[in-house]
Amino acid sequence: MRKKIVAGNWKMNLGYEEGVSLFSEIVNMVRDEKKGDQQAVICAPFIHLNSLVQLGNSIVAIGAQNCHQNESGAYTGEISAKMISSVGAEYVIVGHSERRQYFSEDNQLLAAKTVVALENGLTPIFCIGETLDERNNGSYFDVLKTQLEEGIFNVSTGQFSKLVIAYEPVWAIGTGLTATSEQAQEVHAFIRQQIAAKYDAAVAENTTILYGGSCNPKNAADLFAQPDIDGGLIGGASLKSRDFVDIVKTFNS
Ligand code: 13P
């Protein structure tokens, strides 16, 4: 049985006190909801990581939103996977479309980040997704396949089994335009086929694939009911405790 995950991505939001207070609310609300194969995760800005781990990572796991591709060294202002791991965080988002777009992160760089994250015991949540143009001109399967091949298909089977993938169509992020559950399912099934072709059917069957892009308490149930959608990567709705926890609860209803 693959793990079901609802992960919040706070992006560049919330001061220190605000983050602590939101996380405390989420932990208190999720405490009673948690089920065996299901994991809630909050991916927070670096300044929050240590405190959030202390506050309740046994109930809601903690992740970062990025890491540097090198182990350590003279990279002023950067944060390594080892540092993230050293505070007890367990996840790191790699390849979010905002990093690809605003920080020119390409598949080769993201492949290096994925490896360094895995080597330091973190679970990468590796994001792929097509733009609106790529969806409209029909090239999206090729785009997604290249993102997979160049970004994560270079790791060993053992390493791959520790990865989580998030399909986040760029046109659905922060726009209120959600992919329909049919559109998302089509892509998730395609991703699973690609994994089966590269590794094997068992690896594909065990890989958690999340959907992200304007996911909210209203549309989560429909999306998560699809056979190849194993949870969500939630932006805006993760900044409201009630909304985020309602999405987490979707698996229980
Ligand atoms: P929204 O849920 O705000 O569309 O953001 C999705 C996202 O980018 C999560 O990583």
PDB file of C-alpha atoms and ligand atoms in Angstrom:
ATOM      1  CA  MET A   1       0.000   0.000   0.000  1.00  0.00           C
ATOM      2  CA  ARG A   2       1.492   3.333  -0.984  1.00  0.00           C
ATOM      3  CA  LYS A   3       1.399   6.189   1.482  1.00  0.00           C
ATOM      4  CA  LYS A   4      -1.341   8.829   1.216  1.00  0.00           C
ATOM      5  CA  ILE A   5       0.049  12.309   1.808  1.00  0.00           C
ATOM      6  CA  VAL A   6      -1.475  15.755   2.148  1.00  0.00           C
ATOM      7  CA  ALA A   7       1.385  18.270   2.159  1.00  0.00           C
ATOM      8  CA  GLY A   8       1.016  22.000   2.675  1.00  0.00           C
ATOM      9  CA  ASN A   9       3.409  24.375   0.926  1.00  0.00           C
ATOM     10  CA  TRP A  10       3.394  27.669   2.781  1.00  0.00           C
ATOM     11  CA  LYS A  11       5.676  29.264   0.132  1.00  0.00           C
ATOM     12  CA  MET A  12       7.115  32.668   1.226  1.00  0.00           C
ATOM     13  CA  ASN A  13       4.402  33.422   3.784  1.00  0.00           C
ATOM     14  CA  LEU A  14       4.054  33.815   7.566  1.00  0.00           C
ATOM     15  CA  GLY A  15       6.361  35.449  10.096  1.00  0.00           C
ATOM     16  CA  TYR A  16       7.784  33.336  12.894  1.00  0.00           C
ATOM     17  CA  GLU A  17       4.919  33.729  15.398  1.00  0.00           C
ATOM     18  CA  GLU A  18       2.270  33.350  12.708  1.00  0.00           C
ATOM     19  CA  GLY A  19       3.832  30.115  11.505  1.00  0.00           C
ATOM     20  CA  VAL A  20       4.084  28.655  14.998  1.00  0.00           C
ATOM     21  CA  SER A  21       0.510  29.569  15.746  1.00  0.00           C
ATOM     22  CA  LEU A  22      -0.889  28.144  12.472  1.00  0.00           C
ATOM     23  CA  PHE A  23       1.108  24.943  12.883  1.00  0.00           C
ATOM     24  CA  SER A  24      -0.085  24.501  16.492  1.00  0.00           C
ATOM     25  CA  GLU A  25      -3.677  24.803  15.316  1.00  0.00           C
ATOM     26  CA  ILE A  26      -3.102  22.267  12.550  1.00  0.00           C
ATOM     27  CA  VAL A  27      -1.432  19.765  14.904  1.00  0.00           C
ATOM     28  CA  ASN A  28      -4.284  20.016  17.392  1.00  0.00           C
ATOM     29  CA  MET A  29      -6.871  19.486  14.694  1.00  0.00           C
ATOM     30  CA  VAL A  30      -5.027  16.673  12.871  1.00  0.00           C
ATOM     31  CA  ARG A  31      -4.220  14.764  16.088  1.00  0.00           C
ATOM     32  CA  ASP A  32      -7.604  13.045  16.109  1.00  0.00           C
ATOM     33  CA  GLU A  33      -7.759  12.513  12.360  1.00  0.00           C
ATOM     34  CA  LYS A  34      -4.566  10.633  11.713  1.00  0.00           C
ATOM     35  CA  LYS A  35      -4.882   7.230  10.097  1.00  0.00           C
ATOM     36  CA  GLY A  36      -2.316   4.490   9.530  1.00  0.00           C
ATOM     37  CA  ASP A  37      -1.178   4.942   5.957  1.00  0.00           C
ATOM     38  CA  GLN A  38      -1.810   8.663   5.801  1.00  0.00           C
ATOM     39  CA  GLN A  39       0.652  11.471   6.491  1.00  0.00           C
ATOM     40  CA  ALA A  40       0.101  15.207   6.823  1.00  0.00           C
ATOM     41  CA  VAL A  41       3.165  17.335   6.036  1.00  0.00           C
ATOM     42  CA  ILE A  42       3.864  21.063   6.250  1.00  0.00           C
ATOM     43  CA  CYS A  43       6.625  22.471   4.035  1.00  0.00           C
ATOM     44  CA  ALA A  44       7.561  25.729   5.704  1.00  0.00           C
ATOM     45  CA  PRO A  45      10.133  28.498   5.189  1.00  0.00           C
ATOM     46  CA  PHE A  46      13.541  27.662   6.703  1.00  0.00           C
ATOM     47  CA  ILE A  47      13.091  29.964   9.715  1.00  0.00           C
ATOM     48  CA  HIS A  48      10.224  27.796  10.969  1.00  0.00           C
ATOM     49  CA  LEU A  49      11.627  24.320  10.524  1.00  0.00           C
ATOM     50  CA  ASN A  50      13.308  23.763  13.879  1.00  0.00           C
ATOM     51  CA  SER A  51      10.409  25.083  15.956  1.00  0.00           C
ATOM     52  CA  LEU A  52       7.780  23.169  13.998  1.00  0.00           C
ATOM     53  CA  VAL A  53       9.685  19.910  14.426  1.00  0.00           C
ATOM     54  CA  GLN A  54       9.780  20.530  18.196  1.00  0.00           C
ATOM     55  CA  LEU A  55       6.072  21.350  18.239  1.00  0.00           C
ATOM     56  CA  GLY A  56       4.726  18.192  16.659  1.00  0.00           C
ATOM     57  CA  ASN A  57       6.510  16.369  13.876  1.00  0.00           C
ATOM     58  CA  SER A  58       5.207  13.046  15.161  1.00  0.00           C
ATOM     59  CA  ILE A  59       1.740  14.213  14.144  1.00  0.00           C
ATOM     60  CA  VAL A  60       2.454  16.452  11.162  1.00  0.00           C
ATOM     61  CA  ALA A  61       5.799  15.882   9.443  1.00  0.00           C
ATOM     62  CA  ILE A  62       7.939  18.853   8.445  1.00  0.00           C
ATOM     63  CA  GLY A  63       9.542  19.668   5.120  1.00  0.00           C
ATOM     64  CA  ALA A  64      11.539  22.453   3.508  1.00  0.00           C
ATOM     65  CA  GLN A  65      10.708  24.019   0.141  1.00  0.00           C
ATOM     66  CA  ASN A  66      14.151  23.897  -1.436  1.00  0.00           C
ATOM     67  CA  CYS A  67      17.743  22.859  -0.761  1.00  0.00           C
ATOM     68  CA  HIS A  68      21.124  23.519  -2.338  1.00  0.00           C
ATOM     69  CA  GLN A  69      22.634  20.898  -4.644  1.00  0.00           C
ATOM     70  CA  ASN A  70      25.948  20.722  -2.774  1.00  0.00           C
ATOM     71  CA  GLU A  71      26.671  19.214   0.633  1.00  0.00           C
ATOM     72  CA  SER A  72      28.257  22.327   2.148  1.00  0.00           C
ATOM     73  CA  GLY A  73      30.681  25.119   1.354  1.00  0.00           C
ATOM     74  CA  ALA A  74      31.031  28.724   0.261  1.00  0.00           C
ATOM     75  CA  TYR A  75      27.487  29.322  -1.018  1.00  0.00           C
ATOM     76  CA  THR A  76      26.457  32.432   0.880  1.00  0.00           C
ATOM     77  CA  GLY A  77      22.802  32.493   1.776  1.00  0.00           C
ATOM     78  CA  GLU A  78      22.051  28.890   0.832  1.00  0.00           C
ATOM     79  CA  ILE A  79      20.745  25.984   2.939  1.00  0.00           C
ATOM     80  CA  SER A  80      21.909  22.388   2.460  1.00  0.00           C
ATOM     81  CA  ALA A  81      19.917  19.163   2.647  1.00  0.00           C
ATOM     82  CA  LYS A  82      22.141  18.143   5.553  1.00  0.00           C
ATOM     83  CA  MET A  83      21.145  21.275   7.510  1.00  0.00           C
ATOM     84  CA  ILE A  84      17.458  20.593   6.851  1.00  0.00           C
ATOM     85  CA  SER A  85      17.877  17.023   7.990  1.00  0.00           C
ATOM     86  CA  SER A  86      19.827  18.156  11.085  1.00  0.00           C
ATOM     87  CA  VAL A  87      16.757  19.898  12.551  1.00  0.00           C
ATOM     88  CA  GLY A  88      14.622  16.782  12.108  1.00  0.00           C
ATOM     89  CA  ALA A  89      12.710  17.808   8.998  1.00  0.00           C
ATOM     90  CA  GLU A  90      11.904  14.814   6.772  1.00  0.00           C
ATOM     91  CA  TYR A  91      10.780  16.198   3.420  1.00  0.00           C
ATOM     92  CA  VAL A  92      11.965  18.751   0.877  1.00  0.00           C
ATOM     93  CA  ILE A  93      10.142  20.068  -2.177  1.00  0.00           C
ATOM     94  CA  VAL A  94      12.382  19.900  -5.257  1.00  0.00           C
ATOM     95  CA  GLY A  95      11.562  21.419  -8.635  1.00  0.00           C
ATOM     96  CA  HIS A  96       8.508  23.467  -7.784  1.00  0.00           C
ATOM     97  CA  SER A  97       7.453  25.393 -10.897  1.00  0.00           C
ATOM     98  CA  GLU A  98       8.079  28.673  -9.075  1.00  0.00           C
ATOM     99  CA  ARG A  99      11.748  27.624  -8.594  1.00  0.00           C
ATOM    100  CA  ARG A 100      11.931  26.511 -12.226  1.00  0.00           C
ATOM    101  CA  GLN A 101      10.405  29.785 -13.426  1.00  0.00           C
ATOM    102  CA  TYR A 102      11.825  32.481 -11.123  1.00  0.00           C
ATOM    103  CA  PHE A 103      15.179  30.888 -10.225  1.00  0.00           C
ATOM    104  CA  SER A 104      15.929  29.207 -13.575  1.00  0.00           C
ATOM    105  CA  GLU A 105      16.203  25.748 -12.049  1.00  0.00           C
ATOM    106  CA  ASP A 106      16.492  23.171 -14.818  1.00  0.00           C
ATOM    107  CA  ASN A 107      16.153  19.398 -14.792  1.00  0.00           C
ATOM    108  CA  GLN A 108      19.925  18.834 -14.457  1.00  0.00           C
ATOM    109  CA  LEU A 109      20.167  21.038 -11.369  1.00  0.00           C
ATOM    110  CA  LEU A 110      17.044  19.418  -9.914  1.00  0.00           C
ATOM    111  CA  ALA A 111      18.519  15.965 -10.484  1.00  0.00           C
ATOM    112  CA  ALA A 112      21.512  17.019  -8.348  1.00  0.00           C
ATOM    113  CA  LYS A 113      19.239  18.429  -5.634  1.00  0.00           C
ATOM    114  CA  THR A 114      17.222  15.198  -5.595  1.00  0.00           C
ATOM    115  CA  VAL A 115      20.338  13.078  -5.083  1.00  0.00           C
ATOM    116  CA  VAL A 116      21.737  15.268  -2.300  1.00  0.00           C
ATOM    117  CA  ALA A 117      18.337  15.267  -0.548  1.00  0.00           C
ATOM    118  CA  LEU A 118      18.127  11.454  -0.705  1.00  0.00           C
ATOM    119  CA  GLU A 119      21.721  11.049   0.466  1.00  0.00           C
ATOM    120  CA  ASN A 120      20.874  13.124   3.519  1.00  0.00           C
ATOM    121  CA  GLY A 121      17.846  11.051   4.425  1.00  0.00           C
ATOM    122  CA  LEU A 122      15.209  13.499   3.178  1.00  0.00           C
ATOM    123  CA  THR A 123      12.201  12.518   1.093  1.00  0.00           C
ATOM    124  CA  PRO A 124      12.138  14.753  -1.987  1.00  0.00           C
ATOM    125  CA  ILE A 125       8.688  15.820  -3.159  1.00  0.00           C
ATOM    126  CA  PHE A 126       9.656  16.199  -6.804  1.00  0.00           C
ATOM    127  CA  CYS A 127       7.338  18.499  -8.769  1.00  0.00           C
ATOM    128  CA  ILE A 128       6.583  18.287 -12.454  1.00  0.00           C
ATOM    129  CA  GLY A 129       3.973  20.111 -14.497  1.00  0.00           C
ATOM    130  CA  GLU A 130       3.201  21.660 -17.853  1.00  0.00           C
ATOM    131  CA  THR A 131       2.353  25.272 -18.726  1.00  0.00           C
ATOM    132  CA  LEU A 132      -0.975  26.283 -20.258  1.00  0.00           C
ATOM    133  CA  ASP A 133       0.646  26.532 -23.718  1.00  0.00           C
ATOM    134  CA  GLU A 134       2.038  23.033 -23.380  1.00  0.00           C
ATOM    135  CA  ARG A 135      -1.369  21.709 -22.334  1.00  0.00           C
ATOM    136  CA  ASN A 136      -3.129  23.494 -25.198  1.00  0.00           C
ATOM    137  CA  ASN A 137      -0.653  22.460 -27.896  1.00  0.00           C
ATOM    138  CA  GLY A 138      -0.776  18.840 -26.749  1.00  0.00           C
ATOM    139  CA  SER A 139       2.930  18.532 -25.887  1.00  0.00           C
ATOM    140  CA  TYR A 140       2.332  18.002 -22.175  1.00  0.00           C
ATOM    141  CA  PHE A 141       3.050  14.273 -22.063  1.00  0.00           C
ATOM    142  CA  ASP A 142       6.447  14.881 -23.707  1.00  0.00           C
ATOM    143  CA  VAL A 143       7.213  17.735 -21.294  1.00  0.00           C
ATOM    144  CA  LEU A 144       6.321  15.637 -18.252  1.00  0.00           C
ATOM    145  CA  LYS A 145       8.265  12.642 -19.552  1.00  0.00           C
ATOM    146  CA  THR A 146      11.400  14.773 -19.993  1.00  0.00           C
ATOM    147  CA  GLN A 147      11.010  16.247 -16.500  1.00  0.00           C
ATOM    148  CA  LEU A 148      10.844  12.708 -15.085  1.00  0.00           C
ATOM    149  CA  GLU A 149      13.682  11.313 -17.195  1.00  0.00           C
ATOM    150  CA  GLU A 150      16.106  14.152 -16.602  1.00  0.00           C
ATOM    151  CA  GLY A 151      15.055  14.955 -13.041  1.00  0.00           C
ATOM    152  CA  ILE A 152      14.620  11.652 -11.220  1.00  0.00           C
ATOM    153  CA  PHE A 153      15.001   8.628 -13.489  1.00  0.00           C
ATOM    154  CA  ASN A 154      18.757   8.639 -12.923  1.00  0.00           C
ATOM    155  CA  VAL A 155      18.473   7.384  -9.318  1.00  0.00           C
ATOM    156  CA  SER A 156      18.690   3.732  -8.280  1.00  0.00           C
ATOM    157  CA  THR A 157      15.560   1.666  -7.594  1.00  0.00           C
ATOM    158  CA  GLY A 158      16.331   1.814  -3.872  1.00  0.00           C
ATOM    159  CA  GLN A 159      16.536   5.606  -3.920  1.00  0.00           C
ATOM    160  CA  PHE A 160      13.493   5.960  -6.154  1.00  0.00           C
ATOM    161  CA  SER A 161      11.346   4.091  -3.650  1.00  0.00           C
ATOM    162  CA  LYS A 162      11.930   6.950  -1.176  1.00  0.00           C
ATOM    163  CA  LEU A 163      10.717   9.676  -3.551  1.00  0.00           C
ATOM    164  CA  VAL A 164       7.316  11.340  -3.743  1.00  0.00           C
ATOM    165  CA  ILE A 165       6.162  12.930  -7.012  1.00  0.00           C
ATOM    166  CA  ALA A 166       3.808  15.894  -7.264  1.00  0.00           C
ATOM    167  CA  TYR A 167       2.001  16.687 -10.504  1.00  0.00           C
ATOM    168  CA  GLU A 168       1.342  20.422 -10.450  1.00  0.00           C
ATOM    169  CA  PRO A 169       0.064  21.830 -13.744  1.00  0.00           C
ATOM    170  CA  VAL A 170       1.498  25.365 -13.828  1.00  0.00           C
ATOM    171  CA  TRP A 171      -1.797  26.754 -15.151  1.00  0.00           C
ATOM    172  CA  ALA A 172      -3.606  25.489 -12.051  1.00  0.00           C
ATOM    173  CA  ILE A 173      -1.266  26.953  -9.404  1.00  0.00           C
ATOM    174  CA  GLY A 174      -2.765  29.864  -7.499  1.00  0.00           C
ATOM    175  CA  THR A 175      -5.234  30.505 -10.318  1.00  0.00           C
ATOM    176  CA  GLY A 176      -8.364  28.873  -8.924  1.00  0.00           C
ATOM    177  CA  LEU A 177      -8.324  26.768 -12.123  1.00  0.00           C
ATOM    178  CA  THR A 178      -8.111  23.190 -10.902  1.00  0.00           C
ATOM    179  CA  ALA A 179      -7.391  20.352 -13.276  1.00  0.00           C
ATOM    180  CA  THR A 180     -10.519  18.221 -13.474  1.00  0.00           C
ATOM    181  CA  SER A 181     -10.202  14.897 -11.721  1.00  0.00           C
ATOM    182  CA  GLU A 182     -10.181  13.241 -15.183  1.00  0.00           C
ATOM    183  CA  GLN A 183      -7.336  15.462 -16.425  1.00  0.00           C
ATOM    184  CA  ALA A 184      -5.327  14.833 -13.256  1.00  0.00           C
ATOM    185  CA  GLN A 185      -6.005  11.082 -13.277  1.00  0.00           C
ATOM    186  CA  GLU A 186      -4.911  10.841 -16.920  1.00  0.00           C
ATOM    187  CA  VAL A 187      -1.544  12.403 -16.075  1.00  0.00           C
ATOM    188  CA  HIS A 188      -1.071  10.434 -12.838  1.00  0.00           C
ATOM    189  CA  ALA A 189      -1.696   7.163 -14.701  1.00  0.00           C
ATOM    190  CA  PHE A 190       0.803   8.292 -17.354  1.00  0.00           C
ATOM    191  CA  ILE A 191       3.424   9.050 -14.664  1.00  0.00           C
ATOM    192  CA  ARG A 192       2.893   5.618 -13.120  1.00  0.00           C
ATOM    193  CA  GLN A 193       3.297   3.960 -16.550  1.00  0.00           C
ATOM    194  CA  GLN A 194       6.569   5.807 -17.085  1.00  0.00           C
ATOM    195  CA  ILE A 195       7.858   4.625 -13.706  1.00  0.00           C
ATOM    196  CA  ALA A 196       6.846   1.033 -14.501  1.00  0.00           C
ATOM    197  CA  ALA A 197       8.677   1.234 -17.840  1.00  0.00           C
ATOM    198  CA  LYS A 198      11.838   2.681 -16.277  1.00  0.00           C
ATOM    199  CA  TYR A 199      11.890   0.648 -13.028  1.00  0.00           C
ATOM    200  CA  ASP A 200       9.184  -1.997 -12.669  1.00  0.00           C
ATOM    201  CA  ALA A 201       5.486  -2.433 -11.937  1.00  0.00           C
ATOM    202  CA  ALA A 202       5.993  -2.899  -8.192  1.00  0.00           C
ATOM    203  CA  VAL A 203       8.015   0.324  -7.868  1.00  0.00           C
ATOM    204  CA  ALA A 204       5.337   2.174  -9.856  1.00  0.00           C
ATOM    205  CA  GLU A 205       2.577   0.724  -7.700  1.00  0.00           C
ATOM    206  CA  ASN A 206       4.337   1.869  -4.517  1.00  0.00           C
ATOM    207  CA  THR A 207       5.126   5.446  -5.613  1.00  0.00           C
ATOM    208  CA  THR A 208       3.060   8.181  -3.999  1.00  0.00           C
ATOM    209  CA  ILE A 209       1.924  10.720  -6.625  1.00  0.00           C
ATOM    210  CA  LEU A 210       0.313  13.932  -5.350  1.00  0.00           C
ATOM    211  CA  TYR A 211      -1.805  16.454  -7.235  1.00  0.00           C
ATOM    212  CA  GLY A 212      -1.229  20.183  -6.702  1.00  0.00           C
ATOM    213  CA  GLY A 213      -2.916  23.273  -8.119  1.00  0.00           C
ATOM    214  CA  SER A 214      -5.877  25.080  -6.550  1.00  0.00           C
ATOM    215  CA  CYS A 215      -6.747  22.039  -4.453  1.00  0.00           C
ATOM    216  CA  ASN A 216      -9.291  22.957  -1.760  1.00  0.00           C
ATOM    217  CA  PRO A 217     -11.747  21.286   0.647  1.00  0.00           C
ATOM    218  CA  LYS A 218     -14.425  21.290  -2.061  1.00  0.00           C
ATOM    219  CA  ASN A 219     -12.533  19.562  -4.855  1.00  0.00           C
ATOM    220  CA  ALA A 220     -10.175  17.329  -2.816  1.00  0.00           C
ATOM    221  CA  ALA A 221     -12.589  14.418  -2.417  1.00  0.00           C
ATOM    222  CA  ASP A 222     -13.133  14.089  -6.156  1.00  0.00           C
ATOM    223  CA  LEU A 223      -9.432  14.312  -6.925  1.00  0.00           C
ATOM    224  CA  PHE A 224      -8.332  11.907  -4.175  1.00  0.00           C
ATOM    225  CA  ALA A 225     -10.958   9.352  -5.236  1.00  0.00           C
ATOM    226  CA  GLN A 226      -9.043   8.783  -8.485  1.00  0.00           C
ATOM    227  CA  PRO A 227      -7.098   5.529  -8.489  1.00  0.00           C
ATOM    228  CA  ASP A 228      -3.693   7.088  -9.205  1.00  0.00           C
ATOM    229  CA  ILE A 229      -3.983  10.230  -7.044  1.00  0.00           C
ATOM    230  CA  ASP A 230      -2.477   9.618  -3.622  1.00  0.00           C
ATOM    231  CA  GLY A 231      -3.018  13.012  -2.015  1.00  0.00           C
ATOM    232  CA  GLY A 232      -2.221  16.645  -2.607  1.00  0.00           C
ATOM    233  CA  LEU A 233       0.364  19.411  -2.455  1.00  0.00           C
ATOM    234  CA  ILE A 234      -1.602  22.360  -1.168  1.00  0.00           C
ATOM    235  CA  GLY A 235      -0.603  26.023  -1.509  1.00  0.00           C
ATOM    236  CA  GLY A 236      -3.143  28.708  -0.594  1.00  0.00           C
ATOM    237  CA  ALA A 237      -5.476  26.410   1.355  1.00  0.00           C
ATOM    238  CA  SER A 238      -2.601  25.288   3.629  1.00  0.00           C
ATOM    239  CA  LEU A 239      -2.456  28.807   5.098  1.00  0.00           C
ATOM    240  CA  LYS A 240      -5.860  28.262   6.729  1.00  0.00           C
ATOM    241  CA  SER A 241      -5.938  25.556   9.393  1.00  0.00           C
ATOM    242  CA  ARG A 242      -9.579  24.616   8.819  1.00  0.00           C
ATOM    243  CA  ASP A 243      -9.173  24.285   5.052  1.00  0.00           C
ATOM    244  CA  PHE A 244      -5.949  22.309   5.294  1.00  0.00           C
ATOM    245  CA  VAL A 245      -7.332  19.915   7.897  1.00  0.00           C
ATOM    246  CA  ASP A 246     -10.551  19.474   5.925  1.00  0.00           C
ATOM    247  CA  ILE A 247      -8.402  18.373   2.985  1.00  0.00           C
ATOM    248  CA  VAL A 248      -6.487  15.965   5.261  1.00  0.00           C
ATOM    249  CA  LYS A 249      -9.815  14.613   6.523  1.00  0.00           C
ATOM    250  CA  THR A 250     -10.919  13.835   2.981  1.00  0.00           C
ATOM    251  CA  PHE A 251      -9.200  10.463   3.257  1.00  0.00           C
ATOM    252  CA  ASN A 252     -11.321   9.535   6.273  1.00  0.00           C
ATOM    253  CA  SER A 253     -14.697  10.298   4.827  1.00  0.00           C
TER     254      SER A 253
HETATM  255  P1  13P B   1      -2.228  26.571  -4.822  1.00  0.00           P
HETATM  256  O1  13P B   1      -2.858  25.447  -4.006  1.00  0.00           O
HETATM  257  O2  13P B   1      -2.238  27.882  -4.113  1.00  0.00           O
HETATM  258  O3  13P B   1      -2.758  26.607  -6.204  1.00  0.00           O
HETATM  259  O4  13P B   1      -0.665  26.178  -4.945  1.00  0.00           O
HETATM  260  C1  13P B   1      -0.320  24.912  -5.328  1.00  0.00           C
HETATM  261  C2  13P B   1       1.153  24.752  -5.131  1.00  0.00           C
HETATM  262  O5  13P B   1       1.938  25.379  -5.819  1.00  0.00           O
HETATM  263  C3  13P B   1       1.605  23.846  -4.091  1.00  0.00           C
HETATM  264  O6  13P B   1       2.967  23.613  -4.171  1.00  0.00           O
END
